[in-house]
Each structure stands twice: as structure tokens, then as C-alpha cells.
Amino acid sequence: MKIVVIGGTGLIGSKTVAILRERGHEVVAASSKSGIDIITGEGLKEAMAGTATVIDLANSPSFENKAVLEFFETAGRNLLAAESAAGVRHHVALSIVNTDRTPENGYFRAKVAQEKLIEASGIPYTIIRATQFMEFISAIADAGAVGNTVKLSPGLFQPIAAEEVSALVADIALEPPRNGIVDIAGPDRAPLDEIVTRYLKAVGDPRQVVRDPDALYWGGRVEQLSLVPLGDARLGRIDLNEWLRRARAKG
């Protein structure tokens, strides 16, 4: 089966491409470097020829509110139009858990706009909403840092390793379209401030985490269940300790 992975050279995309190729599929790792540009539309028609499934893992180069919205809307329209013309039978997109419950966050609003385009496209689809990746815990700490302290919400957090995101994306892409949403998450759920405290201690970062219910998460307020699945979810098996062990082993 021919599968096109948009953003196929990124953190999740490169791993997803490798998994699908190992399973015997013809996979196109699409990116602007390979002559496939979802903003200009260049190369999309050619890439979609004979394609059964498209996996959209593209991310905006800018997180500024207007720019990120324009990116996902423009990319979504171009990609879905090309898929429709080619008769693609399954559109898979990676999104964020509860992205529709944090409207003050510009990035989340842009992902909601992307999801609405998919739902209205008429193409059979599956939207995969993931919790935050473990690979970004350090960036979360940096975003909440004020001097030697890190202010973070006690809202629940359930991070997932990128390699398990890729594996789950590959699995779901090979299943029949859901015409709905699948949530994926890591195996452990705990307050955000506690998980970041564990991470900083493990990597030898001396900064102290301060629990602050008013601390923002990428510009949005965090409620108790904002960052975790509200219902059933497919769970990874790699917890934070195991992820840290593997990260150390890789050097």
C-alpha cells in the first residue's frame, strides 16, 4: 500500500516512516526538501497519485497566533484538496488531547481549525489526539522558569514517548478510518509539577519547581483534566523512568 507521510522527516514522522517501511508498505516521506510543499501545493498532485493513506504530521514553523492558524488552514486546504482529487481513502492527522478545551491557546485554536477542515472534507479520516511528548518536558520547564524556580500547574499530566507516538500512529493508519478521534497517552498520570520535578532531579537540574494553579501552559490556563484524555485512550508502555533510562543509554 502506498502511504504518504507529511512531515516524514521530523521527530514523529521519521520513526513512523521507518515502521511502515519495515511492514512492507511503499512510503513517501514528504517534506519541502523532497519537493512536496503543503503551503504552496508544489508536488502534492504527483505525491498523491496511487496513494491509499495520508498521514499528516506537519507542524508550523511559527507558533505566533496568526501565523500558526494560517499555516494549518492553508496546509489543510491544499492537502485535502489533493487527496480528494486522487481518491485517497484514509486521512490520518496528529493533533493534541483536548485541543478544543483550551481556546486561549493560539496553537490549540489552530489545531481545532485543522480538525474542522478534515471533518468537513468528505475524506474518511482518523484524528489522533496525543498528550505531550516526553521529549518536550525540558522545554516545558524552561517556559515556566523564573530565575531558579519553575512555576507549573498541578493539573494532571500524562506524557508519552515519541517512539510510542510513532508506533501508534502507524498502527492506526493501517486500521479502517474511524471518522472520529482516537486519544493516545503515556502510561502514567500525575500532576504536571510533580512530573517535571522528577525529570529535573533525574537530569541533575537544580531548579526548584513551585506549584502554581495560575501558571499558564504555553499561554493557556490548565484545569485538572486539560492535558489528559477524558475517556478511553490507547496507552504507551514507556514510563518516565524508562524513557530517561533509554535517553541516557543513547548518550
Short mmCIF file of N, CA, C and O in Angstrom, two decimals, residues 136-153 192-193 196 200 205 207-212 214-219:
data_model
loop_
_atom_site.label_atom_id
_atom_site.label_comp_id
_atom_site.label_asym_id
_atom_site.label_seq_id
_atom_site.Cartn_x
_atom_site.Cartn_y
_atom_site.Cartn_z
N PHE A 136 9.58 16.87 25.27
CA PHE A 136 9.38 18.31 25.46
C PHE A 136 9.24 18.72 26.92
O PHE A 136 8.92 19.87 27.22
N ILE A 137 9.49 17.80 27.85
CA ILE A 137 9.38 18.15 29.27
C ILE A 137 10.40 19.23 29.62
O ILE A 137 10.10 20.17 30.38
N SER A 138 11.59 19.15 29.07
CA SER A 138 12.62 20.16 29.34
C SER A 138 12.15 21.54 28.88
O SER A 138 12.33 22.54 29.59
N ALA A 139 11.54 21.60 27.70
CA ALA A 139 11.05 22.88 27.18
C ALA A 139 9.92 23.43 28.04
O ALA A 139 9.79 24.65 28.21
N ILE A 140 9.10 22.55 28.59
CA ILE A 140 8.02 22.99 29.48
C ILE A 140 8.61 23.63 30.73
O ILE A 140 8.14 24.67 31.20
N ALA A 141 9.64 23.01 31.27
CA ALA A 141 10.32 23.58 32.44
C ALA A 141 10.90 24.95 32.11
O ALA A 141 10.75 25.92 32.88
N ASP A 142 11.55 25.05 30.96
CA ASP A 142 12.14 26.33 30.56
C ASP A 142 11.08 27.42 30.40
O ASP A 142 11.29 28.59 30.76
N ALA A 143 9.92 27.03 29.86
CA ALA A 143 8.85 28.01 29.63
C ALA A 143 8.29 28.55 30.93
O ALA A 143 7.81 29.69 30.99
N GLY A 144 8.35 27.73 31.99
CA GLY A 144 7.81 28.17 33.28
C GLY A 144 8.86 28.71 34.22
O GLY A 144 8.57 29.00 35.39
N ALA A 145 10.08 28.86 33.73
CA ALA A 145 11.19 29.25 34.60
C ALA A 145 11.20 30.75 34.89
O ALA A 145 11.00 31.58 34.00
N VAL A 146 11.39 31.08 36.15
CA VAL A 146 11.61 32.45 36.60
C VAL A 146 12.83 32.40 37.52
O VAL A 146 12.73 32.01 38.68
N GLY A 147 13.98 32.76 36.98
CA GLY A 147 15.21 32.63 37.77
C GLY A 147 15.51 31.16 38.02
O GLY A 147 15.55 30.35 37.10
N ASN A 148 15.68 30.81 39.28
CA ASN A 148 16.00 29.42 39.65
C ASN A 148 14.77 28.61 40.04
O ASN A 148 14.91 27.51 40.58
N THR A 149 13.61 29.16 39.79
CA THR A 149 12.39 28.42 40.08
C THR A 149 11.60 28.18 38.79
O THR A 149 11.76 28.89 37.80
N VAL A 150 10.76 27.17 38.82
CA VAL A 150 9.91 26.83 37.68
C VAL A 150 8.48 26.76 38.18
O VAL A 150 8.15 25.91 39.01
N LYS A 151 7.64 27.67 37.72
CA LYS A 151 6.25 27.70 38.15
C LYS A 151 5.39 26.87 37.21
O LYS A 151 5.35 27.14 36.00
N LEU A 152 4.71 25.88 37.77
CA LEU A 152 3.91 24.98 36.96
C LEU A 152 2.59 24.64 37.63
O LEU A 152 2.48 24.61 38.86
N SER A 153 1.61 24.38 36.81
CA SER A 153 0.29 24.00 37.29
C SER A 153 0.29 22.59 37.89
O SER A 153 1.08 21.73 37.45
N LEU A 192 1.35 17.86 36.74
CA LEU A 192 2.42 18.38 35.88
C LEU A 192 3.64 18.78 36.70
O LEU A 192 4.78 18.45 36.33
N ASP A 193 3.43 19.51 37.79
CA ASP A 193 4.57 19.97 38.58
C ASP A 193 5.38 18.81 39.16
O ASP A 193 6.60 18.87 39.25
N VAL A 196 7.52 17.14 36.25
CA VAL A 196 8.67 17.97 35.89
C VAL A 196 9.70 17.96 37.02
O VAL A 196 10.92 17.95 36.77
N LEU A 200 13.57 16.98 36.37
CA LEU A 200 14.70 17.86 36.68
C LEU A 200 15.67 17.19 37.65
O LEU A 200 16.90 17.30 37.49
N ASP A 205 19.20 18.88 37.14
CA ASP A 205 18.87 20.31 37.01
C ASP A 205 18.50 20.83 38.40
O ASP A 205 17.55 20.34 39.02
N ARG A 207 17.11 23.58 39.44
CA ARG A 207 15.96 24.47 39.59
C ARG A 207 14.85 23.81 40.42
O ARG A 207 14.62 22.61 40.33
N GLN A 208 14.16 24.65 41.20
CA GLN A 208 13.09 24.17 42.06
C GLN A 208 11.73 24.44 41.42
O GLN A 208 11.48 25.55 40.94
N VAL A 209 10.88 23.45 41.44
CA VAL A 209 9.54 23.60 40.89
C VAL A 209 8.59 24.12 41.96
O VAL A 209 8.56 23.61 43.09
N VAL A 210 7.83 25.15 41.61
CA VAL A 210 6.84 25.72 42.52
C VAL A 210 5.45 25.46 41.95
O VAL A 210 5.18 25.78 40.79
N ARG A 211 4.60 24.85 42.74
CA ARG A 211 3.23 24.57 42.30
C ARG A 211 2.42 25.87 42.29
O ARG A 211 2.30 26.53 43.32
N ASP A 212 1.89 26.21 41.14
CA ASP A 212 1.14 27.45 40.98
C ASP A 212 -0.11 27.18 40.13
O ASP A 212 -0.01 27.01 38.91
N ASP A 214 -2.19 29.03 38.97
CA ASP A 214 -2.42 30.06 37.95
C ASP A 214 -1.36 30.06 36.85
O ASP A 214 -1.43 30.87 35.92
N ALA A 215 -0.37 29.18 36.96
CA ALA A 215 0.68 29.13 35.93
C ALA A 215 0.07 28.70 34.59
O ALA A 215 -0.76 27.80 34.53
N LEU A 216 0.52 29.36 33.53
CA LEU A 216 0.00 29.06 32.20
C LEU A 216 0.83 27.97 31.53
O LEU A 216 2.02 27.82 31.80
N TYR A 217 0.19 27.23 30.63
CA TYR A 217 0.84 26.18 29.86
C TYR A 217 0.80 26.61 28.40
O TYR A 217 -0.26 26.60 27.78
N TRP A 218 1.95 27.07 27.89
CA TRP A 218 2.01 27.61 26.53
C TRP A 218 0.92 28.66 26.30
O TRP A 218 0.25 28.67 25.28
N GLY A 219 0.71 29.51 27.30
CA GLY A 219 -0.23 30.62 27.15
C GLY A 219 -1.65 30.32 27.54
O GLY A 219 -2.51 31.20 27.52
#
